[in-house]
Coordinates of C-alpha atoms in Angstrom, one line a residue:
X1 CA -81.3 42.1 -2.4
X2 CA -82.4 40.3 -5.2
X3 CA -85.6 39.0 -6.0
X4 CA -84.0 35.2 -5.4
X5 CA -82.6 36.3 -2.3
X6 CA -85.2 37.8 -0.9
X7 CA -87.2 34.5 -1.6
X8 CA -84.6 32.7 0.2
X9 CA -84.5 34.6 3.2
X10 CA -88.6 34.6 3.3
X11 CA -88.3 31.0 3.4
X12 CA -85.5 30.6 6.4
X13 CA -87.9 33.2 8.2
X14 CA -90.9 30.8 8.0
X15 CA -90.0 27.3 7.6
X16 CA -87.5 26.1 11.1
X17 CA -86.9 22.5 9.2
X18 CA -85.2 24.5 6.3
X19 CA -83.4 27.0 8.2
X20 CA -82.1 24.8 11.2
X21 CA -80.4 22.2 8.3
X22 CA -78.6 25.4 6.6
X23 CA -77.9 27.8 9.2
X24 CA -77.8 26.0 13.0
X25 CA -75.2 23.6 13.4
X26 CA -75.3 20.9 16.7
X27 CA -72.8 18.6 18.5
X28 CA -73.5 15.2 17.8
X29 CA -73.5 12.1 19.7
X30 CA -70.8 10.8 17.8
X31 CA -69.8 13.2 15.0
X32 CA -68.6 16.5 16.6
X33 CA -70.4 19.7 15.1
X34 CA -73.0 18.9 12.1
X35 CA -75.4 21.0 10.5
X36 CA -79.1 20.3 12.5
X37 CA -81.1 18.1 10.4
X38 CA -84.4 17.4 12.2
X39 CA -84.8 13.3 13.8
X40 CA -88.2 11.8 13.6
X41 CA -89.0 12.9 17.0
X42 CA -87.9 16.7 16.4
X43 CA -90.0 16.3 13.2
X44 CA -92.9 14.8 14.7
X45 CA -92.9 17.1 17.8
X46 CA -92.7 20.1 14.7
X47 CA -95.6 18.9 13.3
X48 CA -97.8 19.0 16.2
X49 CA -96.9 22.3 17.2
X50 CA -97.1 24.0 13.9
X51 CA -100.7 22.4 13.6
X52 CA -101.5 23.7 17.0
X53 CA -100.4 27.1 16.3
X54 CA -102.3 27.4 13.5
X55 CA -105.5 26.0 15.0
X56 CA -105.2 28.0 18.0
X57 CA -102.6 30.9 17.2
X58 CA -100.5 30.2 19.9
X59 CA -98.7 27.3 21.7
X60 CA -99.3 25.3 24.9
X61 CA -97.7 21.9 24.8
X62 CA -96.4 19.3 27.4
X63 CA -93.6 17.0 25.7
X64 CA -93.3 13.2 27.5
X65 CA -90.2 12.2 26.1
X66 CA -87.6 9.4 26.9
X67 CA -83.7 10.2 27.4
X68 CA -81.3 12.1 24.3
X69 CA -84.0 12.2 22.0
X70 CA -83.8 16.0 20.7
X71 CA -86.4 17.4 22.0
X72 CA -84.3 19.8 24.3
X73 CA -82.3 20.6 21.3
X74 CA -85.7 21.1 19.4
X75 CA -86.8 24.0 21.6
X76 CA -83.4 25.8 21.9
X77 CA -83.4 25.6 17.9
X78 CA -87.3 26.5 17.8
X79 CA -86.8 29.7 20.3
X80 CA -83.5 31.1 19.2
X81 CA -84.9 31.4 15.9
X82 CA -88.2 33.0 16.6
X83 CA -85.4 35.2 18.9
X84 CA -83.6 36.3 15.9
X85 CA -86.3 36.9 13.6
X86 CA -88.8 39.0 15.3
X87 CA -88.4 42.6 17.3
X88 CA -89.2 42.5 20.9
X89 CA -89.6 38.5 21.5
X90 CA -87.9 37.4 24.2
X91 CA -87.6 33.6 25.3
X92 CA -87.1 32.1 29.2
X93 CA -85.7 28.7 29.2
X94 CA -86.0 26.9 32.8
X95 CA -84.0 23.5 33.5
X96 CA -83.9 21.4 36.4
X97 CA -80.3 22.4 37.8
X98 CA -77.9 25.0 36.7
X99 CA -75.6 22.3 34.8
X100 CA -78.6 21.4 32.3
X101 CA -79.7 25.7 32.0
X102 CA -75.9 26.8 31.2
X103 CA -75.6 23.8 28.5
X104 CA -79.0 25.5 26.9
X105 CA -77.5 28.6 26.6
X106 CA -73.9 27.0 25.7
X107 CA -76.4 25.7 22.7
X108 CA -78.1 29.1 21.7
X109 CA -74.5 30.6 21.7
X110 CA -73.4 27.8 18.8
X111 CA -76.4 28.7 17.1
X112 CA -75.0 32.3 16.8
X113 CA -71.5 31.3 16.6
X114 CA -72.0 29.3 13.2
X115 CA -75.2 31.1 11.7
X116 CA -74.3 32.2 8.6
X117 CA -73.5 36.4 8.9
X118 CA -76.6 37.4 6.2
X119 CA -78.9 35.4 9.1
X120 CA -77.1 36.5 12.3
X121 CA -78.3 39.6 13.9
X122 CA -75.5 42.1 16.0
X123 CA -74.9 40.5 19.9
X124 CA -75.3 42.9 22.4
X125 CA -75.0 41.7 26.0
X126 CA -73.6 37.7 25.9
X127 CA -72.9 36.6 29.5
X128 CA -73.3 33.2 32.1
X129 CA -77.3 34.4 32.1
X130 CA -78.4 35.8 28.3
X131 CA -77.6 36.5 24.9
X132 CA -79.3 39.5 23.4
X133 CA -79.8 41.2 20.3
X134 CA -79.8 44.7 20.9
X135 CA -81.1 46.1 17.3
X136 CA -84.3 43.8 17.6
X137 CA -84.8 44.4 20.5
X138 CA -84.7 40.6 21.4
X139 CA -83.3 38.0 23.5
X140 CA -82.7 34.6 24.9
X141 CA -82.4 34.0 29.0
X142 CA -81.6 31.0 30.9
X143 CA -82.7 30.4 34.5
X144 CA -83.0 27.2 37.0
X145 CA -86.0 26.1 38.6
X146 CA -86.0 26.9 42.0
X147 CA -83.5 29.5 42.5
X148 CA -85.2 32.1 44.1
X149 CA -87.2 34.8 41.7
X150 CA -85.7 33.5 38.6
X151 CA -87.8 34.8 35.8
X152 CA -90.5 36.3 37.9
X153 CA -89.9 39.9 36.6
X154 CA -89.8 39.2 33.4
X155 CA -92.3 39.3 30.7
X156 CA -91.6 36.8 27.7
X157 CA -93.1 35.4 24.9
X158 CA -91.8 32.4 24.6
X159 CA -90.9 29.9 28.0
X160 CA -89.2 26.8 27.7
X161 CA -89.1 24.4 30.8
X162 CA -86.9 21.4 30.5
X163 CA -86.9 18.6 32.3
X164 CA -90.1 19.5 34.4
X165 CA -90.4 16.7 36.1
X166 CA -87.4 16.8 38.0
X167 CA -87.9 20.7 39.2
X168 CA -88.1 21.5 42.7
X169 CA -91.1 22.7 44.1
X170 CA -92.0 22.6 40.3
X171 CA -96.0 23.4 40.7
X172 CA -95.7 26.3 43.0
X173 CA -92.6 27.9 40.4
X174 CA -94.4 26.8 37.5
X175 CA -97.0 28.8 38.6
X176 CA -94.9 31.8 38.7
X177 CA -93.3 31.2 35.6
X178 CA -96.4 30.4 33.7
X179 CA -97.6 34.1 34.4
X180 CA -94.4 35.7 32.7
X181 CA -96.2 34.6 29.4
X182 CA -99.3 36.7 28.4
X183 CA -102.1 35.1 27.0
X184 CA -101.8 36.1 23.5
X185 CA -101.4 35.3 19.8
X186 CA -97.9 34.0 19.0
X187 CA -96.7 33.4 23.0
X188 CA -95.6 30.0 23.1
X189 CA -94.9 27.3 26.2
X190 CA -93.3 24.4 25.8
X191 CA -92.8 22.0 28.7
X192 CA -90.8 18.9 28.4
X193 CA -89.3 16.1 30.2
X194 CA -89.0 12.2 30.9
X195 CA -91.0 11.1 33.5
X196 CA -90.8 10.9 37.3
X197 CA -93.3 8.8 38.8
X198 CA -96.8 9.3 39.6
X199 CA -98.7 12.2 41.6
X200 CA -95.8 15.4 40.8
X201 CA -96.8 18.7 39.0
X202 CA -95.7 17.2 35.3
X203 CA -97.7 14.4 35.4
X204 CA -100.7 15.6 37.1
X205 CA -100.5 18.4 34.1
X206 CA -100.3 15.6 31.7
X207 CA -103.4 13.9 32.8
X208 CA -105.5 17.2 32.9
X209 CA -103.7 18.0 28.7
X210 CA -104.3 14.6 27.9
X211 CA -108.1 14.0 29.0
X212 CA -109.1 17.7 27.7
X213 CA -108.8 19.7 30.5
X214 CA -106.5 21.9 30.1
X215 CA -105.0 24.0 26.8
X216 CA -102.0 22.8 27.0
X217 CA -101.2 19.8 24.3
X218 CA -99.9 16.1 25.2
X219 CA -97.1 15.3 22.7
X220 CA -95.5 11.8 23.4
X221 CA -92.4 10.7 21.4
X222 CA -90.9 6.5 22.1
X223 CA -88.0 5.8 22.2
X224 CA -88.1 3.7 19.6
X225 CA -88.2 6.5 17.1
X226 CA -84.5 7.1 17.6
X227 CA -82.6 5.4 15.1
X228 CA -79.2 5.0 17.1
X229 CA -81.0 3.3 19.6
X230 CA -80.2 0.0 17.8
X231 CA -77.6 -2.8 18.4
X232 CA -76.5 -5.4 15.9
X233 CA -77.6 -8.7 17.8
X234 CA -75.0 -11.5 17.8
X235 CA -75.3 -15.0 16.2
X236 CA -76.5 -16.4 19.5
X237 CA -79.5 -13.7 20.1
X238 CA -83.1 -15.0 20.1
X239 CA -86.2 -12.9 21.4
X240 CA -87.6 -14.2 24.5
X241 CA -91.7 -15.0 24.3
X242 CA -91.9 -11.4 26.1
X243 CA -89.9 -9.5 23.6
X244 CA -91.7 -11.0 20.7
X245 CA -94.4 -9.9 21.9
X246 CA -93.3 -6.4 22.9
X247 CA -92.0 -6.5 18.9
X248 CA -95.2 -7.3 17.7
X249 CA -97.1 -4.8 20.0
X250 CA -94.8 -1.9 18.5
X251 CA -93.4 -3.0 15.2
X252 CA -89.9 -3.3 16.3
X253 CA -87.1 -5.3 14.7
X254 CA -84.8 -7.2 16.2
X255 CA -81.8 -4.8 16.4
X256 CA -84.4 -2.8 18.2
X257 CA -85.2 -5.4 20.7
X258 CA -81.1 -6.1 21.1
X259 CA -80.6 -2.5 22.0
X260 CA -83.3 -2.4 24.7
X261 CA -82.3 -6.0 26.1
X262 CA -78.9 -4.7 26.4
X263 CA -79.9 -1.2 28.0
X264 CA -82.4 -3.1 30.8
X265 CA -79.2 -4.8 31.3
X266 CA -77.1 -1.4 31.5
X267 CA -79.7 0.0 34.1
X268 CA -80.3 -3.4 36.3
X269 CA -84.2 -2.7 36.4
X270 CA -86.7 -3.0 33.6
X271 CA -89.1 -0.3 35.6
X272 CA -86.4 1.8 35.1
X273 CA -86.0 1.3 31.5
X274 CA -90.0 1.4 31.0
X275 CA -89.4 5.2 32.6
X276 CA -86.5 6.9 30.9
X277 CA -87.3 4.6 27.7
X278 CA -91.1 4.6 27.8
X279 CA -93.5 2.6 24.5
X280 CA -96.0 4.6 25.1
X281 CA -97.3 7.4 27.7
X282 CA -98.9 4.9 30.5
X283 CA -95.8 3.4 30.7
X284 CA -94.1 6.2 31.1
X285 CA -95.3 6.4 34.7
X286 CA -95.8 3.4 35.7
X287 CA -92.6 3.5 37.8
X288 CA -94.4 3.1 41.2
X289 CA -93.6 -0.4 42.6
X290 CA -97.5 -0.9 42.5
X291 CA -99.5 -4.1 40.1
X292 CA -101.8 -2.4 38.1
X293 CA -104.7 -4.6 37.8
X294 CA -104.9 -4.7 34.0
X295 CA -101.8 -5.5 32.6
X296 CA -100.9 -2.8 29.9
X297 CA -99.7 -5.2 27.7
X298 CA -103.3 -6.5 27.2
X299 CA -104.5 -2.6 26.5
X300 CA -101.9 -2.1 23.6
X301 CA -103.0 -5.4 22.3
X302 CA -106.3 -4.5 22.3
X303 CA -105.8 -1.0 21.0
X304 CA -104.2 -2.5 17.7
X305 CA -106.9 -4.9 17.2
X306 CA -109.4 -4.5 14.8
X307 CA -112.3 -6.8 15.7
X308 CA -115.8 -7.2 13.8
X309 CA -118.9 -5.1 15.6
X310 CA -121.6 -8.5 16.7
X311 CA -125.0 -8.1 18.4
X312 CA -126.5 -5.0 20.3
X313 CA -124.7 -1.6 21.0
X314 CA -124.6 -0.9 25.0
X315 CA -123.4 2.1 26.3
X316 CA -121.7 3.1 29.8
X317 CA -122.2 6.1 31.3
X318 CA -119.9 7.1 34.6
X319 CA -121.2 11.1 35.3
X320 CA -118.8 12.9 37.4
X321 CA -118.9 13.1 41.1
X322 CA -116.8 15.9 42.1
X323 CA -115.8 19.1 40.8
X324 CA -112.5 17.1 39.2
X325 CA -113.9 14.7 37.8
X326 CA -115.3 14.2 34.3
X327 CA -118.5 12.0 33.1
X328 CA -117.0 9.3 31.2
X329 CA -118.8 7.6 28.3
X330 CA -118.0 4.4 26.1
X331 CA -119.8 2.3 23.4
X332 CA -119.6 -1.6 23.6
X333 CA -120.8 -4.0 20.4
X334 CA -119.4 -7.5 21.5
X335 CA -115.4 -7.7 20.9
X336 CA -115.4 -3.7 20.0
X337 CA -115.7 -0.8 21.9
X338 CA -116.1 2.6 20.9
X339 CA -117.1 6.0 20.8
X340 CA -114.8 7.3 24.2
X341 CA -115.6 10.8 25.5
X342 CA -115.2 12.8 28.6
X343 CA -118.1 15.5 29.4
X344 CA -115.7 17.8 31.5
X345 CA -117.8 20.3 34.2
X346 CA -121.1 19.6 33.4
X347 CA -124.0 19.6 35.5
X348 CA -126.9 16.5 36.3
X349 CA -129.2 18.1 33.0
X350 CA -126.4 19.1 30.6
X351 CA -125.3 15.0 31.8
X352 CA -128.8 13.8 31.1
X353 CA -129.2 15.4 28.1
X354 CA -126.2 14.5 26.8
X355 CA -127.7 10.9 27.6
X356 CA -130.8 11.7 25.5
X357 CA -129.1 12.5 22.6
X358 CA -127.3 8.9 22.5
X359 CA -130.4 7.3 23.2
X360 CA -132.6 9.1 20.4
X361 CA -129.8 9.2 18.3
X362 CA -130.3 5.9 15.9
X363 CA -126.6 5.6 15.1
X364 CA -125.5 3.3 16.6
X365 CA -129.1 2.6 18.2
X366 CA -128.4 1.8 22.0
X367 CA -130.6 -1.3 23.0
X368 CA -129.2 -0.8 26.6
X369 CA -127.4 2.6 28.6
X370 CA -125.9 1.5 32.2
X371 CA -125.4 4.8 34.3
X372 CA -123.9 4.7 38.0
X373 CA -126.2 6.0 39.8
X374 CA -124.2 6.8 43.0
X375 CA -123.6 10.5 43.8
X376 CA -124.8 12.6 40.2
X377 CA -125.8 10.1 38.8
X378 CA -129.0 9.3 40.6
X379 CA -130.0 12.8 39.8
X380 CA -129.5 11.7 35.5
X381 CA -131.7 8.1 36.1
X382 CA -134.3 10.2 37.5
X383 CA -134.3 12.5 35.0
X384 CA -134.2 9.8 32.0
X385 CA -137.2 8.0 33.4
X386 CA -139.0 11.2 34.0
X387 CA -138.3 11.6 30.2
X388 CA -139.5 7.7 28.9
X389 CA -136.3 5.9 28.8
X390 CA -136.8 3.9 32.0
X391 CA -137.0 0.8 30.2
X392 CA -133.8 1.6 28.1
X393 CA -131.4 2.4 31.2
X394 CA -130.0 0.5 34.3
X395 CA -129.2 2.1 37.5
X396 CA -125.6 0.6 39.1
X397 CA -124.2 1.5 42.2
X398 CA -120.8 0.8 42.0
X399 CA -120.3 -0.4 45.8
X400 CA -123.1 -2.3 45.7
X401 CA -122.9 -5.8 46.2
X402 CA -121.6 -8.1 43.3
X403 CA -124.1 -10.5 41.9
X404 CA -121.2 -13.2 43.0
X405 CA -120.1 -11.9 46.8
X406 CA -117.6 -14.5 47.2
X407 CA -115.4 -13.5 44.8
X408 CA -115.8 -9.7 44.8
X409 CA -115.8 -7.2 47.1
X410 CA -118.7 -4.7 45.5
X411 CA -120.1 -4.5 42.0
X412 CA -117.1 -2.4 40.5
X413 CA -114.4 -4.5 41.5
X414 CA -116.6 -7.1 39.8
X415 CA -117.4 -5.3 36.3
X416 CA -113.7 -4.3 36.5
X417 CA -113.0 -8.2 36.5
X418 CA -115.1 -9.0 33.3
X419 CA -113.9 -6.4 31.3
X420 CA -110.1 -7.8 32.2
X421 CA -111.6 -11.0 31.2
X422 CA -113.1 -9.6 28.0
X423 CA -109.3 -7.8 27.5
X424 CA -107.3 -11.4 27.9
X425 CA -109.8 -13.8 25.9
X426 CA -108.2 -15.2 23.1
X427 CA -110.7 -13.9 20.7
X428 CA -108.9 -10.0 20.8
X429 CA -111.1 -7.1 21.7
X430 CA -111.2 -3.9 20.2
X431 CA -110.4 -0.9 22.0
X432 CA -109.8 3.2 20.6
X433 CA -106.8 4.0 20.0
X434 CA -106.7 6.1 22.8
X435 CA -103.9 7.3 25.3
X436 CA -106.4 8.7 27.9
X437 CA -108.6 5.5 28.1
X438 CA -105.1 3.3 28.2
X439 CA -104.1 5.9 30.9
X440 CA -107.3 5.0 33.0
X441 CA -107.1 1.1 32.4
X442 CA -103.9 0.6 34.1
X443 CA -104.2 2.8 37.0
X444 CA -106.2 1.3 39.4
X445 CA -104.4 -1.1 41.8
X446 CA -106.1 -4.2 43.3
X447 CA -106.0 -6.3 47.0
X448 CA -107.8 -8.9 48.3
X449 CA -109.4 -9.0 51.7
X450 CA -109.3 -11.6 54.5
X451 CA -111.8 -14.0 52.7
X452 CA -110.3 -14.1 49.2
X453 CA -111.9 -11.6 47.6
X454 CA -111.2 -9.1 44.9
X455 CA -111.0 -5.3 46.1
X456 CA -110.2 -2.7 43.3
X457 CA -108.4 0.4 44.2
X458 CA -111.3 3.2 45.2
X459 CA -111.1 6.5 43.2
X460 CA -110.0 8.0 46.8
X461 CA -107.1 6.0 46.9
X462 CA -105.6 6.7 43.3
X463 CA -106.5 10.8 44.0
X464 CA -103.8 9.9 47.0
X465 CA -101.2 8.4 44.3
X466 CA -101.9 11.7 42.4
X467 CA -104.1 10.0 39.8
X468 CA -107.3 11.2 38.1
X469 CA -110.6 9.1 38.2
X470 CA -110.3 6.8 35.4
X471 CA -113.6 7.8 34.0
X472 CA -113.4 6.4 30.6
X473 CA -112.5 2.8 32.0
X474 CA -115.1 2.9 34.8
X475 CA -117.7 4.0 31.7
X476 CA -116.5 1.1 29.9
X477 CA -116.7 -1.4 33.1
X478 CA -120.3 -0.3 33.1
X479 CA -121.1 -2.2 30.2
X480 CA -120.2 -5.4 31.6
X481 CA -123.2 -5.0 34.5
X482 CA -125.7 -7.4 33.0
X483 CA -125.4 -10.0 29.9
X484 CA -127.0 -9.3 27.1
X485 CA -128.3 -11.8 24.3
X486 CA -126.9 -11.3 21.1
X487 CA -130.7 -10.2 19.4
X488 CA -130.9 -7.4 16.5
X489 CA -131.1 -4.1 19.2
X490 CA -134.2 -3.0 17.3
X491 CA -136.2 -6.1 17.3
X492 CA -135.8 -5.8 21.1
X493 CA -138.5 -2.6 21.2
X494 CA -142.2 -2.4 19.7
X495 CA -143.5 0.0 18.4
X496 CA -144.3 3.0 20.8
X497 CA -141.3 1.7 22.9
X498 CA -142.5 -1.2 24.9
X499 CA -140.3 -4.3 24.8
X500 CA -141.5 -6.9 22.7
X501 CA -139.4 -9.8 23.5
X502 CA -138.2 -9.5 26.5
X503 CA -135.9 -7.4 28.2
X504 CA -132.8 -8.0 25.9
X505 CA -130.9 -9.1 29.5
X506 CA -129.6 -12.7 29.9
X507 CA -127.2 -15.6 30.8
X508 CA -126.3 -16.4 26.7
X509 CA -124.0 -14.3 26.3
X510 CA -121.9 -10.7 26.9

């Protein structure tokens, strides 16, 4: 080869974008065969498993997609070419039902069929089940979820699972098919689907990826992003109150809206439409017949807002009560709040410590940290007034009762219903930009008992609906225990620590 060629050929052996558009060639929606030229969702879903690739040296991601948006197509391409360029990689692809696995491989085949010959490597075995490629000792496999032993034997280094959701008995052959990878540099998993309601193995996967818990990577694409799914709206169209707002919320245009109007139409139930057309992650499971208690339209709004930071920083500190859980933590200055984490398997000291180092941290100075003291969390008050910062913390109890009794049915469902309040005022707040946080805002459910008053879901309850704790939004709740006076946070303290005016706690003002 010459010197050009051989750069050409280094280049279609490391960059997929550039080889899929010039050697892989797809059947359109509309347009019969055309070469593969990556959609913004492909692209994106590139992006962020290059980065992770690099960061980590292999790949482990979960893919929450809605319907015909590539991604499926993605894979195939991503696999079949690792397949073809590399000696001894062999890649597993699992669907849902033997229709959806024999279409994968139909796919790989086309790939071959049109690659261009200096690209395509000699076919060896090419049956109902594999294609392989006997002089690199490679190939690509199909199987179906739930057909028993599919893929056990095998060792791979490179598993797709498509449509995830929608596998039978998924978490016990996920399990199985999970250990045909080994856990080394290069091995890639990618799991994908659109969703299937609350509590199965994809979503409970997809809340341990996307609060930190697990190595696998949350990657969501909307379905927005596809640029067929548009409809020119008639002379007669006008946006409803609702849709302007869902424009406004997502930066859609009115062909967009048109489409999705028509589609809800299509499918006779907007809850369906929010699942195999899901904005945004948390709506993507929110097909469950059950009123969250904070709409999620008020937790987008408030995760685009940009509001100014006013009066003293308070923090909220939820530690973690069992094994699953996590210790949430938020930041609250007026309309803005901040600073999310989760503390995942840490013990009462690491907990308290942790707490230490926000309140002798400075910045942002903390006039006020609100812990719940039930379960672990006694154990981190006792140690943070052991260690001087009695008069800087408050010990809640959660199912304590509410300051007004009448209305609520403990203290959380009470803190629960001021930060809704805080979420609907007029004046917007603030919130991270954060899918885990929205995640935990919309989950719980709520009731109301045989006197009228509020009664939040309990932790328990959610576990039973196959949710996490929402850890984050309980952290943030925690803010909302006491008032506090809008006074400069370090005029609130002498110095040596003593308060000098007060305790910083009153009826002025949140």
């Amino acid at each position: 080869m010459t010197e050009r060629e051989r750069n050409i050929r280094r280049r279609l052996k490391s960059d997929l974008a550039h080889y899929a558009g010039r050697c892989l060639w797809i059947r359109t929606k509309a347009d019969g065969l055309a070469p593969m030229v990556l959609n913004r969702a492909q692209t994106y879903l590139h992006g962020c498993l290059e980065d992770q690739r690099r960061t980590t040296g292999c790949v482990r991601a979960l893919v929450l997609k809605g319907r015909q948006q590539g991604c499926s197509t993605y894979v195939a391409a991503r696999f079949f070419w690792k397949v073809t360029h590399r000696r001894g990689a062999r890649a597993l692809v699992m669907a849902h039902e033997m229709e959806a696995s024999r279409g994968l491989l139909d796919m790989a085949r086309r790939f071959y069929e049109h690659c261009p010959e200096a690209v395509r490597p000699v076919c060896g075995k090419d049956n109902a089940r594999e294609i392989d490629f006997p002089a690199l000792d490679s190939g690509y496999r199909v199987a179906t979820a739930g057909a028993r032993g599919a893929g056990r034997s095998q060792t791979v280094q490179f598993l797709h699972g498509s449509e995830v959701a929608f596998w039978r008995d998924a978490a016990e052959h996920a399990a199985g098919m999970l250990q045909t990878v080994p856990d080394a540099p290069g091995t890639e998993v990618i799991l994908e689907s659109t969703a299937n309601g609350m509590g199965d193995f994809f979503h409970c996967e997809w809340q341990r990826a996307e609060a930190g818990e697990s190595p696998f990577r949350p990657v969501f694409i909307p379905w927005f992003w596809q640029e067929e799914y548009r409809r020119e709206p008639g002379p007669d169209f006008a946006p409803t109150p609702d849709e302007c707002e869902y424009m406004r919320l997502h930066g859609l245009d009115v062909a967009q809206v048109a489409w999705r109007r028509n589609k809800i139409a299509e499918l006779r139930d907007p809850e369906l439409f929010r699942r195999e057309y899901p904005a945004t992650a948390a709506e993507a499971f929110s097909f469950t017949g059950i009123d969250p208690f904070i709409a999620p339209e008020a937790v987008m709004l408030a995760r685009k807002a940009c509001a100014e930071p006013c009066g003293p920083v308070v923090c909220g500190v939820d530690p973690a009560r069992f094994g699953a859980d996590a210790t949430g933590v938020m930041f609250r200055q007026g309309r803005r709040a901040f600073g999310a984490r989760r503390l995942v398997r840490r013990d009462t000291m690491q907990v308290a410590g942790e707490c230490v180092r926000i309140l002798e941290g400075g910045e942002p100075y903390v006039v006020r940290m609100f812990v719940d003291a039930g379960g672990l969390g006694a154990g981190v008050v006792d140690r943070l007034r052991e260690m001087g910062f009695g008069q800087r913390i408050t010990a809640v109890n959660f199912g304590s009762a509410a300051s007004r009794p009448d209305r609520y049915a403990n203290r959380r469902a009470e803190m629960w219903a001021l930060m809704r309040d805080w979420l609907l005022e007029p004046t917007q707040a603030d919130i991270p930009d954060d899918d885990a946080l929205h995640a935990d805002l919309v989950a719980p459910s709520y009731s109301y008992d045989s006197s009228g008053r509020l009664i939040l879901e309990s932790k328990d309850d959610m576990r039973g609906r196959g949710l996490r704790s929402p850890d984050l939004a309980d952290a943030l709740a925690l803010t909302f225990a006491l008032p506090v006076r809008g006074l400069h946070a370090r005029q609130e303290f002498a110095e040596g620590g003593g308060m000098r005016r007060g305790d910083g706690f009153g009826p002025r003002s949140r």
